[in-house]
mmCIF file of C-alpha atoms in Angstrom:
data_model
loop_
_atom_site.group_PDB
_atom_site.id
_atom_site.type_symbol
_atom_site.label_atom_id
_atom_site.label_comp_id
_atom_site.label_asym_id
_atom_site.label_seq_id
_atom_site.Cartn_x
_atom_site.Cartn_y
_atom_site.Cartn_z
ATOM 1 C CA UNK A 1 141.151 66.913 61.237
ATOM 2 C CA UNK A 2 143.923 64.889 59.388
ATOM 3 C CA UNK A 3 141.576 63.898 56.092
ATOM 4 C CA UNK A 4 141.357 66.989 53.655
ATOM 5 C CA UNK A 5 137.669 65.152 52.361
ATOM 6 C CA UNK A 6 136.668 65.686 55.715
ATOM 7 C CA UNK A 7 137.567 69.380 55.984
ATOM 8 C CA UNK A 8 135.766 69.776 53.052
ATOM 9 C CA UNK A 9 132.825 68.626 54.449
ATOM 10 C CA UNK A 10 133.277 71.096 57.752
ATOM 11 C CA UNK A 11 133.767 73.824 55.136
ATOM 12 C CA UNK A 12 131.012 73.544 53.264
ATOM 13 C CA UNK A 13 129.043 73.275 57.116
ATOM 14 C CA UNK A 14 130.552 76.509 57.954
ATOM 15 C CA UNK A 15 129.196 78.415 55.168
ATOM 16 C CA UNK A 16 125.735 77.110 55.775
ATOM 17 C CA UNK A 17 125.667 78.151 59.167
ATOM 18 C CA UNK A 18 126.801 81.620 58.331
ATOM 19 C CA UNK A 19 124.461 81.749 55.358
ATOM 20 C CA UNK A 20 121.730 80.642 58.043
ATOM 21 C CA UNK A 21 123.387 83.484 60.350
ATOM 22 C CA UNK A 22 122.901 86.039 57.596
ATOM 23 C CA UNK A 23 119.422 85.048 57.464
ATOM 24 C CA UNK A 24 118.608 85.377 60.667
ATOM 25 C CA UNK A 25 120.183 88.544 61.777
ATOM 26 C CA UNK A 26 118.403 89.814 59.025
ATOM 27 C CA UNK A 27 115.183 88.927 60.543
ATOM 28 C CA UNK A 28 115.969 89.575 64.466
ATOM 29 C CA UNK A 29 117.661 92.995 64.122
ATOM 30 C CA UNK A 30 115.283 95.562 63.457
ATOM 31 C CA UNK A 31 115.732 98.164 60.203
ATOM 32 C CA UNK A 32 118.868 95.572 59.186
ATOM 33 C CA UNK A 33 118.946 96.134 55.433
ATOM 34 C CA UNK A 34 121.794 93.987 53.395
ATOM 35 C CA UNK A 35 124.343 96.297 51.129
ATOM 36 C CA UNK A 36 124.716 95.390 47.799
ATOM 37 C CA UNK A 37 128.812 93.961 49.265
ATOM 38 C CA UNK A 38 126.829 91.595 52.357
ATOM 39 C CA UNK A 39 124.737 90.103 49.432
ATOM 40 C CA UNK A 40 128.189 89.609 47.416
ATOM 41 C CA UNK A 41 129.700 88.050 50.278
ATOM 42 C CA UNK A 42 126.870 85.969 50.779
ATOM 43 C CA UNK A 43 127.209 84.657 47.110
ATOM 44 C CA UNK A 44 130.841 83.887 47.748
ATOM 45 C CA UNK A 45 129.509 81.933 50.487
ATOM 46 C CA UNK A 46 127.498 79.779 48.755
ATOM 47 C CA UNK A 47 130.093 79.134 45.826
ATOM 48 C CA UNK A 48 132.252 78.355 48.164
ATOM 49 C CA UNK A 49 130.295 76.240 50.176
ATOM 50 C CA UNK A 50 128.599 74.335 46.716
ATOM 51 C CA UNK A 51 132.993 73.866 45.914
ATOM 52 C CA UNK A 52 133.621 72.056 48.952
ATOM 53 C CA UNK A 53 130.073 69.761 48.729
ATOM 54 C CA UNK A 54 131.043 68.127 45.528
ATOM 55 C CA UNK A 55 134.644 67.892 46.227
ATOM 56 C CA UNK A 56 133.290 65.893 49.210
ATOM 57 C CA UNK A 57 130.702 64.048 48.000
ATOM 58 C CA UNK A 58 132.540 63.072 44.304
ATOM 59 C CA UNK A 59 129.837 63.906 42.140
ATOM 60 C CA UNK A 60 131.864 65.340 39.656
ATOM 61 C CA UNK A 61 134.398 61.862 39.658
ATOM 62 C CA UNK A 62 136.799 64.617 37.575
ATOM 63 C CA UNK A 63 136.599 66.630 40.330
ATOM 64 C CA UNK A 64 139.149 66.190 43.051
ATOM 65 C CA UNK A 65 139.350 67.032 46.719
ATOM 66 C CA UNK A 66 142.665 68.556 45.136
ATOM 67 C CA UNK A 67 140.966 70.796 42.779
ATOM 68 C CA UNK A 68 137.930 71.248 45.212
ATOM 69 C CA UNK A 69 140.824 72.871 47.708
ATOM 70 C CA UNK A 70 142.132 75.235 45.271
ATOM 71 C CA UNK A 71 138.468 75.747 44.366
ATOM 72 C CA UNK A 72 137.478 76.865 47.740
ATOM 73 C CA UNK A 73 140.715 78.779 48.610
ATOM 74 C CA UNK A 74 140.353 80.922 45.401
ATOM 75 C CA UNK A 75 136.475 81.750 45.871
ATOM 76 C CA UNK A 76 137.213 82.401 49.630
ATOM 77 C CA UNK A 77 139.992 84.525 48.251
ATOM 78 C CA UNK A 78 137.723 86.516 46.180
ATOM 79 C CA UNK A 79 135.283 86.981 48.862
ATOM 80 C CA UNK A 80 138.088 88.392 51.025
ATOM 81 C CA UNK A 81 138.522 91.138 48.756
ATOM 82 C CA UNK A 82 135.244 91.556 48.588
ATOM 83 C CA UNK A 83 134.733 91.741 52.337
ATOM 84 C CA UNK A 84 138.155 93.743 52.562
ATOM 85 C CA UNK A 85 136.749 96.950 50.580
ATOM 86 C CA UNK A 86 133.466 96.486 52.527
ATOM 87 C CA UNK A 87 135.571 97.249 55.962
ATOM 88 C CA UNK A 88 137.774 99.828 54.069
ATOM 89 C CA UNK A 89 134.294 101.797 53.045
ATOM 90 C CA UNK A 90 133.208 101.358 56.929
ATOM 91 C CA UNK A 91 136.372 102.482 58.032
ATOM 92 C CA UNK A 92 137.630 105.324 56.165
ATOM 93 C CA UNK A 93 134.462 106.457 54.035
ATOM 94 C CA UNK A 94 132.488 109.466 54.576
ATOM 95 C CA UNK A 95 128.442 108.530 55.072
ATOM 96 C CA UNK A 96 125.864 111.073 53.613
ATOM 97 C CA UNK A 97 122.791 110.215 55.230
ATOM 98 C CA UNK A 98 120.568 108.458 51.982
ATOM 99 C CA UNK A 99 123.214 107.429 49.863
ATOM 100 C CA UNK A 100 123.652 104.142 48.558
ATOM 101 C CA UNK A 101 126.701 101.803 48.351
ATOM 102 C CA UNK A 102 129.539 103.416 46.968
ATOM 103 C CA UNK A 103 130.217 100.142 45.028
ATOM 104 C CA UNK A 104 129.201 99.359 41.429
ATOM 105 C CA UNK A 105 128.850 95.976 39.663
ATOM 106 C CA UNK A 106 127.511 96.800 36.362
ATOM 107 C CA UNK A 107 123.685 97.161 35.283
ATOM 108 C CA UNK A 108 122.478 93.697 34.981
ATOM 109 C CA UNK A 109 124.771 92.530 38.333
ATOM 110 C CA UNK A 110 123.687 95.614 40.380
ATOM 111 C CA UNK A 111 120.292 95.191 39.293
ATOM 112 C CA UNK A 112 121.122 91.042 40.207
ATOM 113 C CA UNK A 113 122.303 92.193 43.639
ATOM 114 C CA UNK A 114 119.070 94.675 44.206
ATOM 115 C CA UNK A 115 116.455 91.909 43.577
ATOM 116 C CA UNK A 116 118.339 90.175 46.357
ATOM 117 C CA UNK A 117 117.539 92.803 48.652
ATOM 118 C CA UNK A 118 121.166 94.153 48.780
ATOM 119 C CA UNK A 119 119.923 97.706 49.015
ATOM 120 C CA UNK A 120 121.798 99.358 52.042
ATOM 121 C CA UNK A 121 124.824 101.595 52.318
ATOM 122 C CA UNK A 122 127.813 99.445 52.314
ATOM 123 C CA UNK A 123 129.387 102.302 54.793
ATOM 124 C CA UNK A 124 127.308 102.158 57.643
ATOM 125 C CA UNK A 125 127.560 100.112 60.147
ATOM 126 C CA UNK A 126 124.238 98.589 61.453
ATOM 127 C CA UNK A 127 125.415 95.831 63.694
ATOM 128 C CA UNK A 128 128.579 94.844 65.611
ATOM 129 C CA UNK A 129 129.525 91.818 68.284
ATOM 130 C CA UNK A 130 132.228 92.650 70.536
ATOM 131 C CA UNK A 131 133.230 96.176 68.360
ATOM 132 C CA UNK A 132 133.730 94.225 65.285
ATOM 133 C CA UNK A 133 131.386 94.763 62.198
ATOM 134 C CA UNK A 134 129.663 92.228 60.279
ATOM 135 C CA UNK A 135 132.006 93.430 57.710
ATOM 136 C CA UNK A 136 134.500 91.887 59.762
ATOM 137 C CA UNK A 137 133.067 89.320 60.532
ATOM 138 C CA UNK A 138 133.185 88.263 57.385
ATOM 139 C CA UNK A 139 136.918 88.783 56.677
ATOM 140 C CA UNK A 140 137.674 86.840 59.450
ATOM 141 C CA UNK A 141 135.512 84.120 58.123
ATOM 142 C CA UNK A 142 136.696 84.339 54.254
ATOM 143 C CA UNK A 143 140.754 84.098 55.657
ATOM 144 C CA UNK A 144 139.593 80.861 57.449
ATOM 145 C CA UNK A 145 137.917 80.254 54.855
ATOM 146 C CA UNK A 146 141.383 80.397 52.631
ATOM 147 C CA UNK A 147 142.968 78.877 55.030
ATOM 148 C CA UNK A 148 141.097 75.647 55.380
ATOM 149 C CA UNK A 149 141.289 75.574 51.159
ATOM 150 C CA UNK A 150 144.925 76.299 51.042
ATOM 151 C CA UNK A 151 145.014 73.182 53.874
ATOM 152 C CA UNK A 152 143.394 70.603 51.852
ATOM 153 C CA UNK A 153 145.395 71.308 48.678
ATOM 154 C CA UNK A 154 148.100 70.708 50.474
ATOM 155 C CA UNK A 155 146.909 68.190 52.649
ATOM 156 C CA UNK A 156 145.846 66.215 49.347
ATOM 157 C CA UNK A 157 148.203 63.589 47.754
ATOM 158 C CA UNK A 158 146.181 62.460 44.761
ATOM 159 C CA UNK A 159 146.598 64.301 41.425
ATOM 160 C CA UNK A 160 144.521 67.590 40.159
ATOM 161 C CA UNK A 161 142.528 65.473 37.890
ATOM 162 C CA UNK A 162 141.601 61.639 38.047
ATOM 163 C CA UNK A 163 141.271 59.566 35.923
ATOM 164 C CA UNK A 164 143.202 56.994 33.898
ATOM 165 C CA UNK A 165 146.369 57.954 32.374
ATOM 166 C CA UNK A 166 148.001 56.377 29.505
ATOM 167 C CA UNK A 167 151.569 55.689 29.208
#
């Protein structure tokens, strides 16, 4: 892939289909409950994925696939920290059997986050594919995710902001 628009497009692809992922492993997996950090993560997602549809499609003519890249590469960014202390509490925090997620957001955000359903311990580990969490999982998918952002800012030769500009 040699057009940055195009990647965009793929990007914003990818994070539906592991939005749709999320959704379904929910459903399949039995006593699955999302933490308060998979429903953060899953926010990213969509940020990220809402970044690289309207540097695609130009709705926003201000908007370029420029700025969309550096868009998507600092959301993704964000989200890999995110997903980063999520494996750090599954790998090196103790698990008291009822506890909740030893994260905090703030009232209103934590409250946010609960409505969503985020309402599992962020340490335990419920599900894995080939010995890997979903936890990482997900930082796999956020440093593509930077990757493919840092790529079409790079991969971009028009300006940070169209427009006309007046000698």
């Amino acid at each position: 892939i040699r057009d940055p628009k195009n990647a965009l497009f793929l990007v914003a692809l990818y994070c539906a289909a592991l939005l749709l992922f999320a959704f379904v492993i929910v459903r399949v997996v039995d006593g699955l409950v999302p933490c308060p950090l998979c429903i953060v993560q899953r926010l990213f997602y969509a940020f990220v994925g809402i970044a690289a549809i309207v540097g695609y499609s130009g709705w926003w003519s201000r908007f370029s696939v420029r700025v969309a890249g550096a868009t998507v590469a600092g959301l993704a960014f964000f989200g890999w920290l995110i997903a980063a202390r999520h494996v750090y509490l599954q790998r090196f925090q103790e698990v008291e059997p009822g506890s909740g997620c030893a994260v905090s957001f703030g009232s209103f955000l934590d409250d946010f986050i609960f409505a969503l359903g985020g309402t599992g311990n962020c340490a335990i580990i419920d599900w894995s594919f080939i010995g890997l969490s979903i936890a990482d999982w997900s930082l796999i998918a956020f440093t593509g995710l930077v990757a493919a952002g840092m790529f079409v800012f790079r991969a971009s030769k028009k300006p940070l902001i169209s427009g006309s500009v007046v000698d």
